[in-house]
Each structure stands twice: as C-alpha cells, then as structure tokens.
mmCIF file of C-alpha atoms in Angstrom:
data_model
loop_
_atom_site.group_PDB
_atom_site.id
_atom_site.type_symbol
_atom_site.label_atom_id
_atom_site.label_comp_id
_atom_site.label_asym_id
_atom_site.label_seq_id
_atom_site.Cartn_x
_atom_site.Cartn_y
_atom_site.Cartn_z
ATOM 1 C CA MET A 1 84.784 114.656 112.074
ATOM 2 C CA ALA A 2 87.282 115.109 109.439
ATOM 3 C CA PHE A 3 85.657 115.875 106.169
ATOM 4 C CA ALA A 4 88.137 118.095 104.571
ATOM 5 C CA SER A 5 90.180 115.084 103.514
ATOM 6 C CA HIS A 6 86.984 114.029 101.456
ATOM 7 C CA TRP A 7 87.420 117.007 99.371
ATOM 8 C CA ILE A 8 91.145 116.639 99.064
ATOM 9 C CA MET A 9 90.708 112.992 98.073
ATOM 10 C CA LEU A 10 88.270 113.945 95.273
ATOM 11 C CA GLY A 11 90.821 116.360 93.955
ATOM 12 C CA LEU A 12 93.547 113.687 93.980
ATOM 13 C CA LEU A 13 91.276 111.229 92.253
ATOM 14 C CA LEU A 14 90.368 113.756 89.626
ATOM 15 C CA GLY A 15 93.755 114.765 89.057
ATOM 16 C CA PHE A 16 94.819 111.191 88.767
ATOM 17 C CA ALA A 17 92.154 110.483 86.343
ATOM 18 C CA VAL A 18 92.790 113.402 84.230
ATOM 19 C CA ALA A 19 96.611 112.746 83.854
ATOM 20 C CA HIS A 20 96.196 109.010 83.421
ATOM 21 C CA SER A 21 93.474 108.906 80.969
ATOM 22 C CA GLY A 22 94.783 112.233 79.247
ATOM 23 C CA LEU A 23 98.062 110.819 78.636
ATOM 24 C CA ALA A 24 96.597 107.388 77.374
ATOM 25 C CA SER A 25 94.572 109.382 75.168
ATOM 26 C CA LEU A 26 97.458 111.393 73.656
ATOM 27 C CA ARG A 27 99.797 108.255 73.297
ATOM 28 C CA MET A 28 99.556 107.778 69.461
ATOM 29 C CA GLY A 29 100.468 111.550 68.900
ATOM 30 C CA GLY A 30 103.046 111.466 71.703
ATOM 31 C CA GLU A 31 104.727 108.422 70.349
ATOM 32 C CA ALA A 32 105.194 110.028 66.972
ATOM 33 C CA ILE A 33 106.854 112.955 68.157
ATOM 34 C CA ILE A 34 109.321 111.575 71.091
ATOM 35 C CA GLY A 35 109.039 107.733 70.342
ATOM 36 C CA ALA A 36 107.307 104.836 72.298
ATOM 37 C CA ARG A 37 110.036 104.215 75.058
ATOM 38 C CA LEU A 38 110.300 107.995 75.945
ATOM 39 C CA TYR A 39 106.553 108.285 75.919
ATOM 40 C CA ARG A 40 106.119 105.190 78.236
ATOM 41 C CA VAL A 41 108.835 106.677 80.523
ATOM 42 C CA LEU A 42 106.998 110.008 80.610
ATOM 43 C CA PHE A 43 103.565 108.363 81.309
ATOM 44 C CA ALA A 44 105.320 106.506 84.529
ATOM 45 C CA LEU A 45 107.020 109.389 85.778
ATOM 46 C CA VAL A 46 103.409 111.191 85.913
ATOM 47 C CA SER A 47 101.361 108.258 86.754
ATOM 48 C CA ILE A 48 103.339 106.417 89.468
ATOM 49 C CA PRO A 49 103.873 109.503 91.777
ATOM 50 C CA LEU A 50 100.232 110.498 91.618
ATOM 51 C CA ALA A 51 99.162 106.807 92.227
ATOM 52 C CA VAL A 52 101.629 106.571 95.334
ATOM 53 C CA ILE A 53 100.226 109.693 96.714
ATOM 54 C CA LEU A 54 96.558 108.394 96.294
ATOM 55 C CA VAL A 55 97.574 105.232 98.107
ATOM 56 C CA VAL A 56 99.269 107.081 101.175
ATOM 57 C CA TYR A 57 96.634 109.518 101.552
ATOM 58 C CA PHE A 58 94.133 106.989 101.547
ATOM 59 C CA PHE A 59 95.880 104.766 104.184
ATOM 60 C CA ASN A 60 96.335 107.748 106.272
ATOM 61 C CA HIS A 61 92.744 108.910 106.232
ATOM 62 C CA ARG A 62 90.721 105.745 105.709
ATOM 63 C CA TYR A 63 88.854 106.246 108.988
ATOM 64 C CA ASP A 64 87.937 109.836 108.425
ATOM 65 C CA GLY A 65 84.375 110.931 108.282
ATOM 66 C CA LEU A 66 81.103 108.896 109.485
ATOM 67 C CA LEU A 67 81.230 105.350 110.528
ATOM 68 C CA LEU A 68 78.517 103.937 108.257
ATOM 69 C CA TRP A 69 78.815 100.434 109.565
ATOM 70 C CA GLN A 70 81.041 98.169 111.639
ATOM 71 C CA VAL A 71 81.532 94.676 110.943
ATOM 72 C CA GLN A 72 84.962 94.005 111.589
ATOM 73 C CA GLY A 73 84.042 91.876 114.535
ATOM 74 C CA VAL A 74 81.624 89.738 112.590
ATOM 75 C CA ALA A 75 82.941 86.235 111.990
ATOM 76 C CA GLY A 76 84.147 85.634 108.727
ATOM 77 C CA VAL A 77 84.276 89.088 107.375
ATOM 78 C CA LYS A 78 88.054 89.458 107.608
ATOM 79 C CA THR A 79 88.494 86.110 105.849
ATOM 80 C CA LEU A 80 86.127 87.386 103.115
ATOM 81 C CA VAL A 81 87.808 90.802 102.756
ATOM 82 C CA TRP A 82 91.261 89.022 102.292
ATOM 83 C CA ILE A 83 89.981 86.477 99.664
ATOM 84 C CA LEU A 84 88.345 89.486 97.861
ATOM 85 C CA SER A 85 91.454 91.361 97.869
ATOM 86 C CA ALA A 86 93.475 88.471 96.463
ATOM 87 C CA ILE A 87 91.240 87.926 93.698
ATOM 88 C CA SER A 88 91.069 91.636 92.870
ATOM 89 C CA PHE A 89 94.862 91.393 92.315
ATOM 90 C CA PHE A 90 94.626 88.898 89.617
ATOM 91 C CA PHE A 91 92.326 90.995 87.828
ATOM 92 C CA LEU A 92 94.207 94.299 88.628
ATOM 93 C CA TYR A 93 97.326 92.749 86.824
ATOM 94 C CA PRO A 94 97.494 94.243 83.477
ATOM 95 C CA ALA A 95 96.328 92.627 80.485
ATOM 96 C CA THR A 96 99.797 92.482 78.991
ATOM 97 C CA PHE A 97 102.422 89.904 80.006
ATOM 98 C CA ASN A 98 105.268 91.992 78.283
ATOM 99 C CA LEU A 99 107.051 93.356 81.352
ATOM 100 C CA LEU A 100 110.070 94.406 79.256
ATOM 101 C CA GLU A 101 107.591 96.766 77.423
ATOM 102 C CA ILE A 102 106.179 98.097 80.579
ATOM 103 C CA ALA A 103 109.600 98.839 81.708
ATOM 104 C CA ALA A 104 110.244 100.414 78.160
ATOM 105 C CA ILE A 105 113.226 98.095 77.808
ATOM 106 C CA GLN A 106 111.500 96.850 74.791
ATOM 107 C CA LYS A 107 109.436 99.134 72.545
ATOM 108 C CA PRO A 108 106.093 99.510 73.989
ATOM 109 C CA GLN A 109 103.123 98.639 71.826
ATOM 110 C CA VAL A 110 99.280 98.600 72.076
ATOM 111 C CA HIS A 111 98.323 94.873 71.816
ATOM 112 C CA LEU A 112 94.878 93.397 70.895
ATOM 113 C CA TYR A 113 94.699 90.274 73.477
ATOM 114 C CA GLU A 114 91.921 87.866 73.839
ATOM 115 C CA THR A 115 93.647 85.336 76.054
ATOM 116 C CA GLY A 116 93.822 84.354 79.808
ATOM 117 C CA ILE A 117 91.922 86.733 82.162
ATOM 118 C CA LEU A 118 90.635 88.781 78.949
ATOM 119 C CA ARG A 119 88.317 85.667 78.327
ATOM 120 C CA VAL A 120 86.781 86.313 81.617
ATOM 121 C CA THR A 121 86.375 90.214 81.054
ATOM 122 C CA ARG A 122 87.739 92.559 78.528
ATOM 123 C CA HIS A 123 88.501 95.017 81.141
ATOM 124 C CA PRO A 124 90.111 92.938 83.971
ATOM 125 C CA GLN A 125 91.570 96.095 85.730
ATOM 126 C CA MET A 126 88.104 97.563 86.134
ATOM 127 C CA VAL A 127 86.734 94.389 87.532
ATOM 128 C CA GLY A 128 89.740 93.901 89.758
ATOM 129 C CA GLN A 129 89.301 97.679 91.068
ATOM 130 C CA VAL A 130 85.318 97.130 91.623
ATOM 131 C CA ILE A 131 86.330 93.874 93.785
ATOM 132 C CA TRP A 132 89.117 95.694 95.728
ATOM 133 C CA CYS A 133 86.610 98.691 96.630
ATOM 134 C CA ILE A 134 84.070 96.447 97.712
ATOM 135 C CA ALA A 135 86.423 94.659 100.108
ATOM 136 C CA HIS A 136 87.957 97.494 101.693
ATOM 137 C CA THR A 137 84.658 99.358 101.911
ATOM 138 C CA LEU A 138 83.171 96.549 103.675
ATOM 139 C CA TRP A 139 85.827 96.194 106.080
ATOM 140 C CA LEU A 140 86.558 99.804 106.861
ATOM 141 C CA GLY A 141 83.005 101.243 106.673
ATOM 142 C CA THR A 142 83.737 104.945 106.520
ATOM 143 C CA SER A 143 82.424 107.767 104.614
ATOM 144 C CA PHE A 144 85.905 108.521 103.308
ATOM 145 C CA THR A 145 86.377 105.027 102.074
ATOM 146 C CA LEU A 146 83.016 105.015 100.487
ATOM 147 C CA LEU A 147 83.809 108.160 98.715
ATOM 148 C CA THR A 148 87.280 106.856 97.460
ATOM 149 C CA SER A 149 85.771 103.601 96.217
ATOM 150 C CA LEU A 150 82.737 105.473 94.291
ATOM 151 C CA GLY A 151 85.603 107.741 92.870
ATOM 152 C CA LEU A 152 87.687 104.751 91.781
ATOM 153 C CA ILE A 153 85.073 102.987 90.359
ATOM 154 C CA ALA A 154 83.810 105.831 88.305
ATOM 155 C CA HIS A 155 87.227 106.341 86.926
ATOM 156 C CA HIS A 156 87.574 102.808 85.844
ATOM 157 C CA LEU A 157 84.184 102.734 84.307
ATOM 158 C CA PHE A 158 85.155 105.717 82.152
ATOM 159 C CA ALA A 159 88.163 103.859 81.382
ATOM 160 C CA VAL A 160 86.140 101.095 79.922
ATOM 161 C CA TRP A 161 84.587 103.311 77.290
ATOM 162 C CA HIS A 162 87.667 105.248 76.897
ATOM 163 C CA GLY A 163 89.796 102.162 76.350
ATOM 164 C CA ASP A 164 87.498 100.675 73.901
ATOM 165 C CA ARG A 165 87.330 103.899 71.960
ATOM 166 C CA ARG A 166 91.023 104.089 71.723
ATOM 167 C CA LEU A 167 91.418 100.520 70.428
ATOM 168 C CA GLU A 168 88.543 100.809 68.092
ATOM 169 C CA ASN A 169 90.145 103.977 66.573
ATOM 170 C CA ARG A 170 93.513 102.140 66.332
ATOM 171 C CA TYR A 171 92.473 98.685 65.160
ATOM 172 C CA GLY A 172 88.944 99.247 63.531
ATOM 173 C CA GLU A 173 87.112 96.000 62.470
ATOM 174 C CA ALA A 174 89.606 93.963 64.184
ATOM 175 C CA PHE A 175 88.633 95.402 67.727
ATOM 176 C CA LEU A 176 84.901 95.179 66.917
ATOM 177 C CA LYS A 177 85.332 91.447 66.110
ATOM 178 C CA VAL A 178 87.198 90.897 69.752
ATOM 179 C CA LYS A 179 84.529 93.096 71.370
ATOM 180 C CA GLU A 180 81.819 90.748 69.852
ATOM 181 C CA ARG A 181 83.602 87.751 71.355
ATOM 182 C CA THR A 182 84.321 89.257 74.781
ATOM 183 C CA SER A 183 82.377 91.004 77.538
ATOM 184 C CA VAL A 184 83.049 93.618 80.128
ATOM 185 C CA ILE A 185 80.928 91.827 82.701
ATOM 186 C CA PRO A 186 82.919 88.905 84.093
ATOM 187 C CA PHE A 187 82.022 85.365 82.452
ATOM 188 C CA LEU A 188 79.142 86.774 80.631
ATOM 189 C CA ALA A 189 80.622 85.832 77.215
ATOM 190 C CA ILE A 190 81.579 82.601 78.427
ATOM 191 C CA ILE A 191 78.049 81.777 79.647
ATOM 192 C CA ASP A 192 76.471 82.654 76.434
ATOM 193 C CA GLY A 193 78.789 80.852 74.346
ATOM 194 C CA ARG A 194 80.863 83.637 72.807
ATOM 195 C CA GLN A 195 83.994 82.642 74.608
ATOM 196 C CA SER A 196 85.369 79.644 76.227
ATOM 197 C CA LEU A 197 88.043 79.430 78.853
ATOM 198 C CA LYS A 198 91.405 77.612 78.245
ATOM 199 C CA TRP A 199 92.911 77.041 81.501
ATOM 200 C CA GLN A 200 96.450 76.285 80.050
ATOM 201 C CA GLU A 201 96.573 80.111 79.278
ATOM 202 C CA PHE A 202 96.722 80.637 82.956
ATOM 203 C CA LEU A 203 99.792 78.541 83.408
ATOM 204 C CA ARG A 204 102.176 81.367 83.137
ATOM 205 C CA PRO A 205 105.034 82.756 85.316
ATOM 206 C CA ALA A 206 103.212 85.988 85.490
ATOM 207 C CA TYR A 207 100.269 84.543 87.418
ATOM 208 C CA LEU A 208 102.826 82.993 89.559
ATOM 209 C CA GLY A 209 104.378 86.192 90.210
ATOM 210 C CA VAL A 210 101.178 87.829 90.916
ATOM 211 C CA THR A 211 100.473 84.856 93.623
ATOM 212 C CA GLY A 212 103.924 85.825 95.201
ATOM 213 C CA PHE A 213 103.014 89.343 95.297
ATOM 214 C CA ILE A 214 99.762 88.685 97.201
ATOM 215 C CA LEU A 215 101.646 86.658 99.812
ATOM 216 C CA LEU A 216 104.029 89.266 100.117
ATOM 217 C CA LEU A 217 101.486 92.049 100.532
ATOM 218 C CA TRP A 218 99.794 89.962 103.065
ATOM 219 C CA TRP A 219 102.894 89.296 105.140
ATOM 220 C CA GLY A 220 103.835 93.171 104.548
ATOM 221 C CA HIS A 221 100.512 94.910 105.145
ATOM 222 C CA PRO A 222 101.003 95.790 108.918
ATOM 223 C CA TRP A 223 104.405 97.069 108.045
ATOM 224 C CA LEU A 224 102.862 99.107 105.276
ATOM 225 C CA MET A 225 100.361 100.730 107.514
ATOM 226 C CA GLN A 226 103.112 101.675 109.993
ATOM 227 C CA ALA A 227 105.276 103.115 106.973
ATOM 228 C CA THR A 228 102.492 105.147 105.553
ATOM 229 C CA SER A 229 101.385 106.603 108.833
ATOM 230 C CA LYS A 230 104.684 108.331 109.423
ATOM 231 C CA ILE A 231 104.145 110.495 106.144
ATOM 232 C CA TYR A 232 101.964 113.366 107.604
ATOM 233 C CA TRP A 233 99.564 114.088 104.661
#
C-alpha cells in the first residue's frame, strides 16, 4: 500500500494553502506597490500551477492507501456522485461575475456582493468544495481520497474566517451589515428570514457558462483521466 503519497499530498495541500491565502492576505499591500493588474497576474502565476499539480497528483493517486469502503457497484451511487459534483460547481464558481477582472483585463477589485448564490451562502466556494469532497470520497472510498478531502475542507474552512476578516478590515461596518444578512451554512439566512432568494439573479450568462462547463467535464472526464495518467507524479 502506497502511503508515501499521503504525506506528499499533505505537503502539496499545505503549500497551496500558504501560497493562496498568503497572497490573498498581502493583496492590499501588494497592489499598492505593483498595481492591481500585475498583482492579479502574480497571484494567478503562483496559484494556478499549484492547483494543477494538486489535481493531477490526486487523479494519479486516488486509489492509494486503504480501501475503506466500496460502493461503486451500488445502484444509484454513480448518479448521486454526478449530481453532487454538478451542484458543487455551481457553488465553486467564483462569487464575482467580472471575468474581465479575473483575467486582469480590467482593474481587479474586491467586491462586497450580496446577490445570486451569495444569498444562499456567503462562502459558496467552501460549500462547493465540501460537496465535491463528499461526492468523490464516497465514490472512491480510499484513505488517500479521505485525507485529501479533509485537507481541502480544512483549507476552505480557514478561508471562511480569513475571507471574512479581510472583508471586515477593508469595508468595516458595511461588511458587518452584509454578514448579519447572510450565512455561511447554506439557506440558513433564508430559512430564518434574514435573506430571500431572487430567482432572476440566477438568469445570467455566467450560470449558463457553468452549465456548459459541467456538461463538457462530464463528456471529457474519461479523457482527462487518461491524460493525467501519462504524467508520472
């Protein structure tokens, strides 16, 4: 049983978390020195390669370690995993719809949103990551996958605190009011009356793009598995 990969994955997760959260924490100071666009490019040049390494390494070692359970032959499990995975991408999609800012074509800014998926949860990427981890851990059932999922969830839970802290430092009272009207737990603010869904906010090209990406990923998933297996990490 290959347990060395477990430690390597822990190291990769820690490295990504430090780089990603560290650069996010230094954003205000960094933008003051080199500008918002250049800092976004720097952020991408560090974060994207680390994320790609994580994904490829996970794909290539997902069956390492102990087999804790095996439910791939159980009726309905595969469908459930695909449904959960699809739902996760609607949450994982960044809270900002300003794609030109993401690409640094326009000047990147920190926004205080309270629309769309943010009415469901203030931290949709964390929720999406948890759903994705549950789906893939259920399907694969290995100790490597469980370890990876716990590491990813821990990083995103830290990001909830870290993100709220950064927004409070930047926006002060304005963010605290948004925080009062939203919730981290999905639908909690809607259930207790602090928030209400506005379905028209979801009728945007961005969500159509996410749907297209999910269908493309479903179609190309076998090819993706084959492509990553050719990388001997």
